[in-house]
Coordinates of C-alpha atoms in Angstrom, one line a residue:
Chain A
X829 CA -1.3 -2.1 20.0
X830 CA 0.2 -4.6 22.3
X831 CA 0.9 -7.6 20.3
X832 CA 1.2 -6.4 16.8
X833 CA 2.9 -9.5 15.3
X834 CA 1.4 -13.2 15.6
X835 CA 4.1 -14.3 17.0
X836 CA 4.1 -11.8 19.9
X837 CA 1.1 -12.5 20.7
X838 CA 1.1 -16.3 20.0
X839 CA 3.8 -16.2 23.3
X840 CA 1.9 -14.2 25.1
X841 CA -1.6 -16.7 24.5
X842 CA 1.4 -19.5 26.0
X843 CA 1.8 -17.5 28.9
X844 CA -1.6 -16.7 29.2
X845 CA -0.4 -12.7 29.5
X846 CA -3.8 -12.6 27.3
X847 CA -6.6 -14.3 25.1
X848 CA -7.7 -14.0 22.2
X849 CA -10.9 -12.6 23.3
X850 CA -8.4 -9.5 23.9
X851 CA -7.1 -9.8 21.0
X852 CA -10.1 -9.3 19.4
X853 CA -11.1 -6.2 21.1
X854 CA -7.8 -4.5 20.8
X855 CA -7.4 -5.1 16.4
X856 CA -10.9 -3.5 17.3
X857 CA -10.0 -0.9 18.7
X858 CA -7.5 0.0 17.0
X859 CA -9.2 -0.8 13.5
X860 CA -12.1 2.2 15.1
X861 CA -9.6 4.1 15.5
X862 CA -8.1 4.2 12.2
X863 CA -10.3 2.3 9.9
X864 CA -12.4 6.4 9.0
X865 CA -9.0 7.7 7.3
X866 CA -7.2 4.4 5.4
X867 CA -10.6 2.8 4.3
X868 CA -8.8 -0.7 4.9
X869 CA -12.2 -2.6 5.9
X870 CA -15.2 -2.7 4.3
X871 CA -16.8 -4.8 6.7
X872 CA -16.4 -5.9 10.2
X873 CA -17.7 -9.0 11.6
X874 CA -17.5 -8.2 15.6
X875 CA -19.7 -10.5 17.0
X876 CA -18.1 -14.1 14.3
X877 CA -14.6 -13.2 15.5
X878 CA -15.6 -12.8 19.0
X879 CA -17.4 -15.5 19.4
X880 CA -14.6 -17.6 18.2
X881 CA -12.4 -15.6 19.9
X882 CA -13.8 -17.1 22.7
X883 CA -14.8 -20.7 21.5
X884 CA -10.9 -21.2 20.9
X885 CA -10.1 -19.4 24.6
X886 CA -12.3 -22.7 26.0
X887 CA -11.3 -25.0 24.0
X888 CA -7.1 -24.0 24.9
X889 CA -8.7 -24.0 28.7
X890 CA -9.0 -28.0 28.2
X891 CA -5.3 -27.9 26.6
X892 CA -6.9 -28.0 22.9
X893 CA -4.0 -26.2 21.3
X894 CA -4.8 -25.2 17.6
X895 CA -2.1 -23.9 15.4
X896 CA -3.1 -20.2 15.1
X897 CA -5.2 -19.5 17.2
X898 CA -4.9 -15.9 18.3
X899 CA -4.6 -15.1 14.6
X900 CA -6.4 -12.3 13.4
X901 CA -6.8 -12.4 10.2
X902 CA -8.9 -9.6 7.4
X903 CA -10.2 -11.4 4.5
X904 CA -9.8 -9.6 1.0
X905 CA -13.8 -9.0 0.5
X906 CA -13.2 -11.8 -3.6
X907 CA -13.4 -14.9 -1.1
X908 CA -16.9 -16.4 0.5
X909 CA -17.9 -16.0 3.7
X910 CA -20.8 -18.1 4.3
X911 CA -23.8 -16.0 5.8
X912 CA -21.2 -12.6 5.2
X913 CA -21.2 -10.4 2.8
X914 CA -19.3 -10.5 -0.3
X915 CA -19.4 -7.4 -2.8
X916 CA -16.4 -7.6 -5.1
X917 CA -16.0 -4.0 -3.9
X918 CA -18.9 -3.8 -6.3
X919 CA -22.3 -2.4 -6.6
X920 CA -23.2 -5.7 -8.9
X921 CA -23.0 -7.5 -5.6
X922 CA -23.6 -4.5 -3.0
X923 CA -26.6 -7.1 -1.8
X924 CA -24.5 -10.3 -1.8
X925 CA -24.8 -13.0 0.5
X926 CA -22.2 -16.3 0.5
X927 CA -23.8 -19.4 1.2
X928 CA -20.3 -21.1 1.8
X929 CA -17.4 -20.7 3.2
X930 CA -14.4 -20.1 1.1
X931 CA -11.8 -23.7 1.5
X932 CA -8.4 -21.3 2.0
X933 CA -10.7 -19.7 4.7
X934 CA -12.3 -23.0 6.5
X935 CA -8.7 -24.6 6.6
X936 CA -7.3 -21.5 8.4
X937 CA -10.5 -21.6 10.6
X938 CA -9.9 -25.0 11.2
X939 CA -6.4 -24.3 12.9
X940 CA -7.8 -21.4 14.6
X941 CA -7.0 -17.8 12.6
X942 CA -10.2 -15.5 13.9
X943 CA -11.7 -13.4 10.7
X944 CA -12.2 -9.9 12.1
X945 CA -14.1 -8.4 8.9
X946 CA -13.4 -8.3 4.7
X947 CA -11.1 -6.0 3.2
X948 CA -11.6 -3.2 0.6
X949 CA -10.0 -4.3 -2.8
X950 CA -10.5 -2.9 -6.7
X951 CA -13.8 -4.2 -8.1
X952 CA -13.4 -7.7 -9.1
X953 CA -9.7 -7.7 -8.3
X954 CA -9.6 -5.4 -11.4
X955 CA -6.5 -3.0 -10.5
X956 CA -4.0 -1.5 -9.2
X957 CA -3.8 1.0 -6.5
X958 CA -7.0 -0.2 -4.8
X959 CA -9.4 3.5 -6.5
X960 CA -11.5 0.5 -8.5
X961 CA -13.6 -0.2 -5.2
X962 CA -17.3 0.7 -5.2
X963 CA -16.7 1.7 -1.1
X964 CA -14.2 4.5 -2.4
X965 CA -10.4 4.4 -2.6
X966 CA -8.1 2.9 0.6
X967 CA -5.0 5.2 1.5
X968 CA -1.1 4.3 2.5
X969 CA -0.9 4.4 6.4
X970 CA 3.0 5.5 5.4
X971 CA 2.1 8.0 4.2
X972 CA -2.5 8.9 3.5
X973 CA -2.0 10.6 -0.2
X974 CA -0.6 7.6 -1.9
X975 CA -2.5 4.2 -2.8
X976 CA -1.9 0.9 -1.3
X977 CA -1.2 -0.7 -4.2
X978 CA -4.1 -2.7 -5.6
X979 CA -6.1 -4.8 -6.1
X980 CA -5.6 -6.4 -2.3
X981 CA -5.1 -2.4 -1.3
X982 CA -7.3 -3.3 2.1
X983 CA -5.5 -6.2 2.9
X984 CA -2.2 -4.5 2.5
X985 CA -3.1 -1.5 4.1
X986 CA -4.6 -3.6 7.9
X987 CA -1.6 -5.7 7.5
X988 CA 0.6 -2.6 7.6
X989 CA -1.3 -0.6 10.1
X990 CA -1.6 -2.9 12.4
X991 CA -5.3 -3.9 12.1
X992 CA -5.0 -7.2 12.0
X993 CA -1.9 -9.4 12.4
X994 CA -2.3 -10.7 9.2
X995 CA -4.4 -11.2 6.0
X996 CA -5.4 -13.0 2.4
X997 CA -5.2 -11.8 -1.0
X998 CA -5.7 -13.0 -4.9
X999 CA -3.3 -12.4 -7.2
X1000 CA -3.9 -12.7 -11.5
X1001 CA -1.4 -10.6 -12.2
X1002 CA 1.0 -9.3 -8.6
X1003 CA -2.4 -8.3 -6.7
X1004 CA -0.8 -9.7 -3.4
X1005 CA 2.6 -8.7 -4.9
X1006 CA 2.2 -4.8 -5.4
X1007 CA 0.8 -3.6 -2.4
X1008 CA 3.1 -5.3 0.0
X1009 CA 5.4 -3.5 -1.7
X1010 CA 3.3 0.0 -1.1
X1011 CA 3.1 -0.4 1.9
X1012 CA 6.3 -3.0 3.2
X1013 CA 4.5 -5.7 4.4
X1014 CA 5.0 -9.6 3.1
X1015 CA 3.4 -11.0 1.3
X1016 CA 3.0 -14.4 -1.4
X1017 CA 1.3 -14.9 -4.4
X1018 CA 1.6 -19.5 -4.1
X1019 CA 1.6 -21.3 -7.6
X1020 CA -0.9 -21.8 -9.0
X1021 CA -2.7 -24.4 -7.5
X1022 CA -1.2 -24.5 -4.8
X1023 CA -4.4 -23.1 -2.6
X1024 CA -8.0 -24.0 -4.0
X1025 CA -10.2 -21.3 -5.7
X1026 CA -12.8 -22.7 -4.2
X1027 CA -15.5 -19.8 -3.6
X1028 CA -13.0 -16.9 -4.8
X1029 CA -15.0 -15.3 -7.4
X1030 CA -13.4 -15.5 -10.6
X1031 CA -11.4 -12.6 -12.1
X1032 CA -9.1 -14.8 -14.5
X1033 CA -10.0 -18.0 -13.4
X1034 CA -5.8 -19.7 -15.2
X1035 CA -4.0 -17.0 -13.2
X1036 CA -6.7 -16.3 -10.3
X1037 CA -4.4 -17.8 -6.7
X1038 CA -5.1 -17.0 -2.9
X1039 CA -2.6 -16.1 -0.6
X1040 CA -1.7 -14.7 2.2
X1041 CA 0.1 -11.0 4.0
X1042 CA 1.5 -10.6 7.3
X1043 CA 5.0 -8.7 8.8
X1044 CA 6.9 -12.0 9.0
X1045 CA 7.8 -14.8 6.4
X1046 CA 7.0 -16.7 9.4
X1047 CA 3.5 -16.3 9.6
X1048 CA 3.7 -15.8 6.2
X1049 CA 4.8 -20.0 5.9
X1050 CA 2.4 -20.9 8.5
X1051 CA -1.0 -19.6 7.1
X1052 CA 0.2 -20.9 3.4
X1053 CA 0.9 -24.4 5.7
X1054 CA -2.3 -24.2 6.5
X1055 CA -4.7 -23.2 2.9
X1056 CA -2.4 -25.1 0.8
X1057 CA -3.4 -28.7 -0.7
X1058 CA -6.0 -30.0 -3.1
X1059 CA -9.2 -29.9 -2.4
X1060 CA -11.7 -31.4 -4.8
X1061 CA -13.9 -28.3 -4.8
X1062 CA -11.1 -26.7 -6.8
X1063 CA -10.0 -29.4 -10.1
X1064 CA -7.2 -26.6 -10.8
X1065 CA -5.9 -27.1 -7.4
X1066 CA -2.9 -29.4 -7.5
X1067 CA -2.6 -32.9 -6.0
X1068 CA 1.7 -31.8 -5.3
X1069 CA 2.0 -33.1 -1.2
X1070 CA 2.6 -29.5 1.2
X1071 CA 5.5 -29.1 2.8
X1072 CA 5.9 -28.5 6.6
X1073 CA 6.9 -24.1 5.0
X1074 CA 8.3 -23.6 8.9
X1075 CA 10.6 -26.3 8.8
X1076 CA 12.7 -23.8 5.2
X1077 CA 12.9 -21.2 7.2
X1078 CA 16.3 -22.8 7.9
X1079 CA 18.6 -19.4 8.4
X1080 CA 21.2 -20.2 6.2
X1081 CA 21.5 -19.6 2.3
X1082 CA 25.0 -21.3 1.4
X1083 CA 24.8 -23.0 -1.9
X1084 CA 22.0 -21.3 -3.1
X1085 CA 21.5 -20.2 -6.2
X1086 CA 19.9 -17.2 -7.0
X1087 CA 19.6 -15.4 -11.4
X1088 CA 19.0 -11.8 -11.5
X1089 CA 17.1 -11.7 -14.6
X1090 CA 19.2 -8.4 -16.5
X1091 CA 15.1 -7.5 -18.3
X1092 CA 13.8 -6.9 -14.8
X1093 CA 16.8 -4.3 -14.2
X1094 CA 16.5 -2.2 -17.3
X1095 CA 14.7 1.4 -18.2
X1096 CA 12.1 2.7 -16.4
X1097 CA 13.0 0.8 -13.2
X1098 CA 13.5 3.7 -10.2
X1099 CA 17.0 4.0 -9.6
X1100 CA 17.2 3.8 -5.4
X1101 CA 15.5 1.0 -5.6
X1102 CA 17.8 -1.2 -8.1
X1103 CA 20.5 -0.2 -5.9
X1104 CA 18.3 -1.9 -2.4
X1105 CA 17.3 -4.3 -4.4
X1106 CA 21.6 -4.4 -5.1
X1107 CA 22.1 -4.2 -2.2
X1108 CA 20.5 -7.1 -0.6
X1109 CA 21.1 -9.4 -2.9
X1110 CA 25.1 -9.0 -1.4
X1111 CA 24.2 -9.5 1.3
X1112 CA 22.5 -12.5 0.4
X1113 CA 26.2 -13.0 -1.6
X1114 CA 27.9 -12.8 1.7
X1115 CA 25.9 -15.3 3.8
X1116 CA 27.0 -17.9 1.7
X1117 CA 25.0 -17.4 -1.9
X1118 CA 26.4 -17.4 -5.3
X1119 CA 24.7 -14.9 -8.1
X1120 CA 25.0 -13.9 -11.7
X1121 CA 22.5 -12.7 -14.5
X1122 CA 20.3 -15.1 -16.2
X1123 CA 17.5 -13.6 -18.8
X1124 CA 14.3 -13.6 -19.5
X1125 CA 13.9 -12.4 -23.0
X1126 CA 10.2 -12.1 -23.4
X1127 CA 9.6 -10.2 -20.2
X1128 CA 8.7 -6.8 -22.1
X1129 CA 6.0 -9.2 -23.6
X1130 CA 4.2 -9.8 -20.6
X1131 CA 2.0 -7.4 -20.3
X1132 CA 0.2 -7.0 -23.4
X1133 CA -0.2 -11.2 -23.4
X1134 CA -1.7 -10.2 -19.9
X1135 CA -3.6 -8.1 -20.2
X1136 CA -5.1 -9.7 -24.0
X1137 CA -5.7 -13.2 -21.3
X1138 CA -7.5 -11.7 -18.5
X1139 CA -9.7 -9.2 -20.1
X1140 CA -11.2 -11.7 -22.2
X1141 CA -11.2 -14.1 -19.2
X1142 CA -12.6 -11.4 -16.8
X1143 CA -15.6 -10.3 -20.2
X1144 CA -16.6 -14.6 -19.4
X1145 CA -16.5 -15.0 -16.2
X1146 CA -18.2 -11.8 -15.6
X1147 CA -21.3 -12.5 -17.8
X1148 CA -22.8 -14.1 -14.8
X1149 CA -23.5 -11.1 -13.7
X1150 CA -27.8 -10.5 -15.4
X1151 CA -29.7 -9.5 -12.6
X1152 CA -31.9 -12.8 -13.1
X1153 CA -30.3 -15.3 -10.2
X1154 CA -28.2 -12.6 -8.0
X1155 CA -26.5 -9.3 -7.5
X1156 CA -28.2 -5.7 -8.4
X1157 CA -30.9 -5.4 -10.9
X1158 CA -32.2 -2.6 -12.8
X1159 CA -35.7 -1.3 -12.1
X1160 CA -37.4 -2.9 -14.2
X1161 CA -40.4 -0.3 -14.1
X1162 CA -37.9 2.1 -15.2
X1163 CA -36.5 -0.1 -18.3
X1164 CA -39.2 -1.1 -19.5
X1165 CA -41.5 2.8 -19.3
X1166 CA -37.8 4.2 -21.1
X1167 CA -37.8 0.8 -23.9
X1168 CA -41.7 2.2 -24.9
X1169 CA -40.6 5.8 -25.1
X1170 CA -38.2 4.9 -28.0
X1171 CA -40.5 2.8 -29.4
X1172 CA -43.2 5.1 -29.8
X1173 CA -40.9 7.6 -31.2
X1174 CA -39.7 5.5 -33.6
X1175 CA -43.0 4.4 -34.7
X1176 CA -44.2 8.3 -35.1
X1177 CA -40.9 8.9 -36.8
X1178 CA -41.7 6.2 -39.1
X1179 CA -45.1 7.6 -39.5
X1180 CA -43.5 10.9 -40.4
X1181 CA -41.4 10.0 -42.8
X1182 CA -44.5 7.7 -44.9
X1183 CA -46.5 10.9 -44.7
X1184 CA -43.9 13.3 -45.7
X1185 CA -43.1 10.3 -48.3
X1186 CA -39.9 9.6 -47.5
X1187 CA -39.2 5.5 -48.0
X1188 CA -36.0 5.7 -47.6
X1189 CA -36.2 6.8 -44.0
X1190 CA -39.2 5.0 -43.3
X1191 CA -37.6 2.0 -44.0
X1192 CA -34.5 2.7 -41.7
X1193 CA -36.9 3.4 -38.5
X1194 CA -38.5 0.7 -39.2
X1195 CA -35.8 -1.4 -39.4
X1196 CA -34.9 0.1 -36.4
X1197 CA -38.5 -0.6 -34.4
X1198 CA -37.6 -4.5 -35.4
X1199 CA -34.0 -4.6 -34.3
X1200 CA -35.1 -3.2 -30.8
X1201 CA -34.4 -4.7 -28.1
X1202 CA -36.5 -6.9 -25.7
X1203 CA -37.0 -5.8 -22.6
X1204 CA -35.2 -8.6 -20.7
X1205 CA -31.9 -8.4 -23.4
X1206 CA -32.8 -4.3 -21.9
X1207 CA -32.5 -5.5 -18.9
X1208 CA -29.4 -7.0 -18.7
X1209 CA -27.2 -4.3 -20.8
X1210 CA -28.9 -1.9 -17.7
X1211 CA -28.3 -3.9 -14.9
X1212 CA -24.7 -4.1 -15.7
X1213 CA -24.2 -0.8 -17.1
X1214 CA -25.7 0.5 -13.2
X1215 CA -23.8 -2.3 -11.7
X1216 CA -20.3 -2.1 -12.4
X1217 CA -17.7 0.5 -12.3
X1218 CA -15.3 2.2 -15.5
X1219 CA -12.6 -0.3 -15.1
X1220 CA -14.5 -3.7 -14.8
X1221 CA -15.9 -2.4 -17.5
X1222 CA -13.0 -1.2 -19.9
X1223 CA -12.0 -5.0 -19.3
X1224 CA -14.8 -6.4 -20.3
X1225 CA -14.9 -4.4 -23.4
X1226 CA -11.4 -5.4 -24.5
X1227 CA -12.1 -9.0 -23.6
X1228 CA -15.1 -9.2 -25.3
X1229 CA -12.7 -7.1 -28.4
X1230 CA -10.5 -10.2 -28.1
X1231 CA -12.6 -13.0 -28.6
X1232 CA -14.1 -11.7 -30.9
X1233 CA -14.8 -12.6 -34.3
X1234 CA -11.9 -12.1 -36.9
X1235 CA -9.7 -10.6 -33.6
X1236 CA -9.7 -14.1 -32.0
X1237 CA -5.9 -15.7 -34.1
X1238 CA -4.5 -11.4 -34.0
X1239 CA -5.3 -11.3 -30.2
X1240 CA -6.3 -13.9 -27.8
X1241 CA -3.9 -16.8 -29.2
X1242 CA -1.0 -15.1 -29.8
X1243 CA -0.6 -14.3 -26.7
X1244 CA -1.8 -17.8 -25.6
X1245 CA 1.1 -18.5 -27.5
X1246 CA 3.7 -16.2 -25.9
X1247 CA 2.4 -17.1 -22.4
X1248 CA 3.6 -20.3 -23.5
X1249 CA 7.4 -18.4 -24.7
X1250 CA 7.2 -16.7 -21.2
X1251 CA 6.9 -19.4 -19.2
X1252 CA 10.2 -21.8 -20.9
X1253 CA 12.1 -18.9 -20.4
X1254 CA 11.2 -19.7 -16.7
X1255 CA 11.5 -23.1 -17.0
X1256 CA 14.7 -23.0 -19.0
X1257 CA 16.3 -19.7 -15.9
X1258 CA 15.2 -22.5 -13.2
X1259 CA 17.7 -25.0 -15.5
X1260 CA 20.5 -22.4 -14.3
X1261 CA 19.5 -21.2 -10.4
X1262 CA 17.1 -21.6 -7.3
X1263 CA 15.6 -18.3 -7.3
X1264 CA 15.1 -16.0 -8.9
X1265 CA 15.0 -12.3 -7.2
X1266 CA 13.7 -8.8 -8.9
X1267 CA 12.5 -5.3 -8.0
X1268 CA 8.5 -5.9 -6.8
X1269 CA 7.1 -2.5 -8.4
X1270 CA 9.3 -0.1 -10.5
X1271 CA 8.3 3.0 -8.2
X1272 CA 7.3 3.4 -4.7
X1273 CA 3.7 3.6 -4.3
X1274 CA 2.6 6.7 -6.4
X1275 CA 0.1 9.6 -6.3
X1276 CA -3.8 8.6 -4.8
X1277 CA -5.6 10.5 -8.4
X1278 CA -2.8 10.3 -10.5
X1279 CA -2.7 7.5 -13.1
X1280 CA -6.6 6.6 -12.4
X1281 CA -7.3 8.3 -15.7
X1282 CA -4.5 6.9 -17.7
X1283 CA -5.5 2.9 -18.2
X1284 CA -2.5 2.6 -20.0
X1285 CA -0.1 4.0 -17.2
X1286 CA -1.4 2.1 -14.5
X1287 CA -1.4 -1.6 -16.8
X1288 CA 2.3 -0.8 -17.4
X1289 CA 2.5 -0.8 -13.4
X1290 CA 2.4 -4.5 -13.0
X1291 CA 4.9 -4.9 -15.2
X1292 CA 7.3 -6.9 -12.9
X1293 CA 5.0 -8.8 -11.0
X1294 CA 2.2 -10.6 -14.0
X1295 CA 4.6 -12.5 -15.7
X1296 CA 5.2 -15.0 -12.3
X1297 CA 1.2 -15.2 -13.3
X1298 CA 2.0 -16.3 -16.9
X1299 CA 3.9 -18.7 -15.7
X1300 CA 2.1 -20.0 -12.6
X1301 CA 5.0 -19.8 -10.5
X1302 CA 5.2 -19.0 -6.9
X1303 CA 6.5 -15.3 -6.1
X1304 CA 7.1 -14.2 -3.0
X1305 CA 7.7 -9.1 -1.9
X1306 CA 9.7 -8.6 1.2
X1307 CA 10.5 -5.5 2.4
X1308 CA 14.0 -4.3 1.0
X1309 CA 14.0 -1.2 3.1
X1310 CA 12.9 2.6 3.1
X1311 CA 13.2 4.9 0.1
X1312 CA 14.6 8.4 0.1
X1313 CA 10.7 9.9 0.1
X1314 CA 10.8 7.5 2.9
X1315 CA 8.5 4.8 1.1
X1316 CA 8.7 1.5 1.6
X1317 CA 10.5 -0.3 -1.5
X1318 CA 9.6 -4.2 -1.9
X1319 CA 12.2 -6.7 -3.1
X1320 CA 10.5 -9.6 -5.3
X1321 CA 11.3 -13.8 -5.4
X1322 CA 10.2 -15.8 -7.6
X1323 CA 10.7 -19.8 -7.7
X1324 CA 9.4 -22.8 -9.5
X1325 CA 6.7 -24.3 -9.7
X1326 CA 5.7 -25.9 -5.6
X1327 CA 8.8 -24.6 -4.4
X1328 CA 7.2 -21.8 -2.5
X1329 CA 9.6 -23.1 0.4
X1330 CA 12.9 -22.0 -1.0
X1331 CA 10.8 -18.5 -1.6
X1332 CA 10.6 -18.4 1.9
X1333 CA 13.7 -19.9 3.3
X1334 CA 15.8 -17.2 1.1
X1335 CA 13.0 -14.2 1.9
X1336 CA 13.7 -14.6 5.8
X1337 CA 17.2 -14.3 5.2
X1338 CA 17.1 -11.8 2.9
X1339 CA 14.9 -9.7 6.0
X1340 CA 17.3 -10.4 8.6
X1341 CA 20.4 -9.2 7.3
X1342 CA 20.1 -5.2 7.2
Chain Z
X430 CA -6.0 -1.0 -33.6
X431 CA -8.3 2.2 -33.6
X432 CA -11.0 1.5 -32.3
X433 CA -14.2 3.2 -34.4
X434 CA -17.1 4.5 -32.4
X435 CA -19.3 1.9 -34.1
X436 CA -17.0 -1.1 -32.7
X437 CA -17.8 -0.5 -29.5
X438 CA -21.2 0.0 -30.3
X439 CA -21.1 -3.3 -32.1
X440 CA -19.0 -4.6 -28.7
X441 CA -20.9 -3.0 -26.1
X442 CA -24.4 -4.9 -28.1
X443 CA -22.0 -7.5 -27.7
X444 CA -20.8 -7.8 -23.4
X445 CA -24.1 -6.9 -22.9
X446 CA -23.5 -2.7 -21.3
X447 CA -24.5 0.3 -23.0
X448 CA -22.2 4.0 -23.1
X449 CA -23.7 7.2 -24.0
X450 CA -22.4 8.9 -26.9
X451 CA -19.6 10.6 -24.9
X452 CA -18.3 7.5 -23.1
X453 CA -18.5 6.1 -26.6
X454 CA -15.3 8.8 -28.0
X455 CA -13.4 8.1 -24.6
X456 CA -14.6 3.7 -24.9
X457 CA -13.2 4.3 -28.6
X458 CA -10.0 6.5 -27.7
X459 CA -8.7 4.1 -24.8
X460 CA -9.2 1.2 -26.3
X461 CA -6.7 1.8 -29.0
X462 CA -4.5 2.6 -27.4
X463 CA -4.6 0.1 -25.0
X464 CA -4.4 -1.9 -27.9
X465 CA -2.0 -0.3 -29.7
X466 CA 0.5 -1.3 -26.8
X467 CA -0.4 -5.5 -27.1
X468 CA 0.2 -5.4 -31.3
X469 CA 3.8 -5.0 -29.7
X470 CA 3.3 -9.0 -29.6
X471 CA 3.2 -9.2 -32.9
X472 CA 7.4 -9.0 -33.0
X473 CA 7.0 -12.3 -31.8
X474 CA 7.4 -15.0 -33.8
X475 CA 5.1 -17.4 -32.2
X476 CA 6.2 -20.4 -35.1
X477 CA 5.2 -23.5 -34.1
X478 CA 5.0 -22.5 -30.7
X479 CA 1.5 -24.0 -29.0
X480 CA -0.9 -21.7 -27.5
X481 CA -1.1 -22.9 -24.3
X482 CA -4.6 -22.0 -22.3
X483 CA -4.0 -23.4 -19.1
X484 CA 0.0 -23.3 -16.6
X485 CA -1.1 -26.7 -14.9
X486 CA 0.0 -30.1 -16.3
X487 CA -2.9 -31.8 -15.1
X488 CA -5.7 -33.0 -16.4
X489 CA -9.2 -34.9 -16.4
X490 CA -9.6 -35.1 -12.6
X491 CA -12.0 -36.6 -11.7
X492 CA -13.9 -37.2 -7.9
X493 CA -17.1 -39.9 -7.6
X494 CA -20.4 -38.2 -8.9
X495 CA -21.9 -38.5 -5.0
X496 CA -25.2 -36.6 -4.7
X497 CA -25.0 -33.9 -1.9
X498 CA -27.7 -31.0 -0.6
X499 CA -25.2 -28.0 -0.8
X500 CA -27.6 -25.6 -0.8
X501 CA -31.5 -25.6 -0.3
X502 CA -34.2 -24.1 -3.0
X503 CA -34.9 -21.1 0.1
X504 CA -30.7 -20.0 0.5
X505 CA -30.1 -20.0 -3.2
X506 CA -32.9 -17.8 -4.2
X507 CA -32.4 -15.8 -1.2
X508 CA -30.0 -13.3 -3.4
X509 CA -32.3 -13.3 -6.2
X510 CA -33.8 -9.9 -6.9
X511 CA -37.2 -11.1 -7.8
X512 CA -38.9 -14.8 -7.0
X513 CA -42.0 -16.5 -6.0
X514 CA -40.9 -18.5 -3.7
X515 CA -39.9 -21.8 -6.0
X516 CA -38.8 -19.6 -9.0
X517 CA -36.8 -16.8 -10.4
X518 CA -38.9 -13.5 -11.7
X519 CA -38.0 -11.9 -14.9
X520 CA -39.8 -9.3 -17.1
X521 CA -42.1 -11.5 -19.4
X522 CA -40.4 -13.0 -22.3
X523 CA -43.2 -14.4 -24.9
X524 CA -46.1 -12.3 -25.9

């Protein structure tokens, strides 16, 4: 790859050593060589990318510069791009074509970013390994026997392998940060409400965020700068001023107060990862930061609260997939025939029971006949059963259960109260420190297939990332080094609401200190 | 919290999902395992703690109610599995 990072590409563009169109071609070549093995892209937009590149080149020739001109971006396939498919890695939406542009995409395109294709992800962003995608698993470019993480696994793999300068991911419980750590790239989950969710297919609406992944903190800062800010199409986008995130990269951490939450350095954390994070913190201290231990006492309850609340929201959000207005629909004739055959069978059994004088059984069968669902209801169920994969069904079931009558207080409302406590933990910690530093994941990337049949083990892997989404605070993952297994290790920085600037400042210094 | 097969059937009906006999057993086992883990929340004293529905404190976000023609009918129907050009079609629900 001639210009793997955006800063290189931009320099080359300035010196007329390359063009946006040439950049698109070289990235498409790379994707062609590598995507069969890694499966990072679900679909490419070759024509759209080339056309936009030519347009940008013609504008540049006339002196119209755009801040992100020539930035080649992969887009997670849960974000809507007008006229393109948005499958969410699901059979349910495998033929769905979007009618709108997500606000984040529109803003990036206006700033000169070029979208090269849609990246693979866990189905409806539900997963931590990118193994639940209908389009098949993504492989980790560093070691193809390992997962890239999830759910934004395709985005992380695409960036790590040089198939794009940057990619957009979404993060509901770690889906940007964990794959960034597993693939060795930088990933930012912004504050909830920092980036408009308009055009993002909903998973858990009070948790979902859109954020950038790239090779450098600077590139991530530039993407955020272009995407952030209020949007009339998303009432939960916050009306908070957007600072210049690139100006925040001062190369200094002098006087900054770093907190190490002791609950994040506890049992279950790989020792080498712990040591690598501590080593980075020692260097930050040597560069002028102060370091103290802090406590976030409700951390251990994060996973339980997270999976109660997000499955509940998911069960509600995914109720819209009924095969009526869009998406997959089961075969009506087949459904009708099956239903009729069941009806005939019940009738026959009832008549036999009556003829044999078994009144009780005949009554039960009559009740079953009366309770038989309508064709439309059966069509909904068949549609959803065919269209959703195992993990999505599991979460819909869990969410429906915790919201169902008799369990709402014990699970859903209880988890909402715990969510308040977790947010309070962060508010308290940020009275004493400016930024928290933690490991991003308890282990490096695990092997494909190793957790896919054990949902709880998969969920527990998100232990360090879900808390940020529960509290709504921003989280940045930067590479912290290489594990003895050869796999990348990530370090997480957590900050105050809407204080991405400090995270980027510290993350940038941490990455450059080695 | 052990989930019975009957509960799985009940929840599946509510969620409009269907599972084979074997899948119901597996779902009961997996849901029980996860819900057992979720039961750890019982240890937390939440007396007097308000439930949190949303991270942001802003409320009542208003915008002008301006009519915009964003999506034409033809486009809105373009993703529908079956239409007559004007409406989305579903199987007859009234005999």
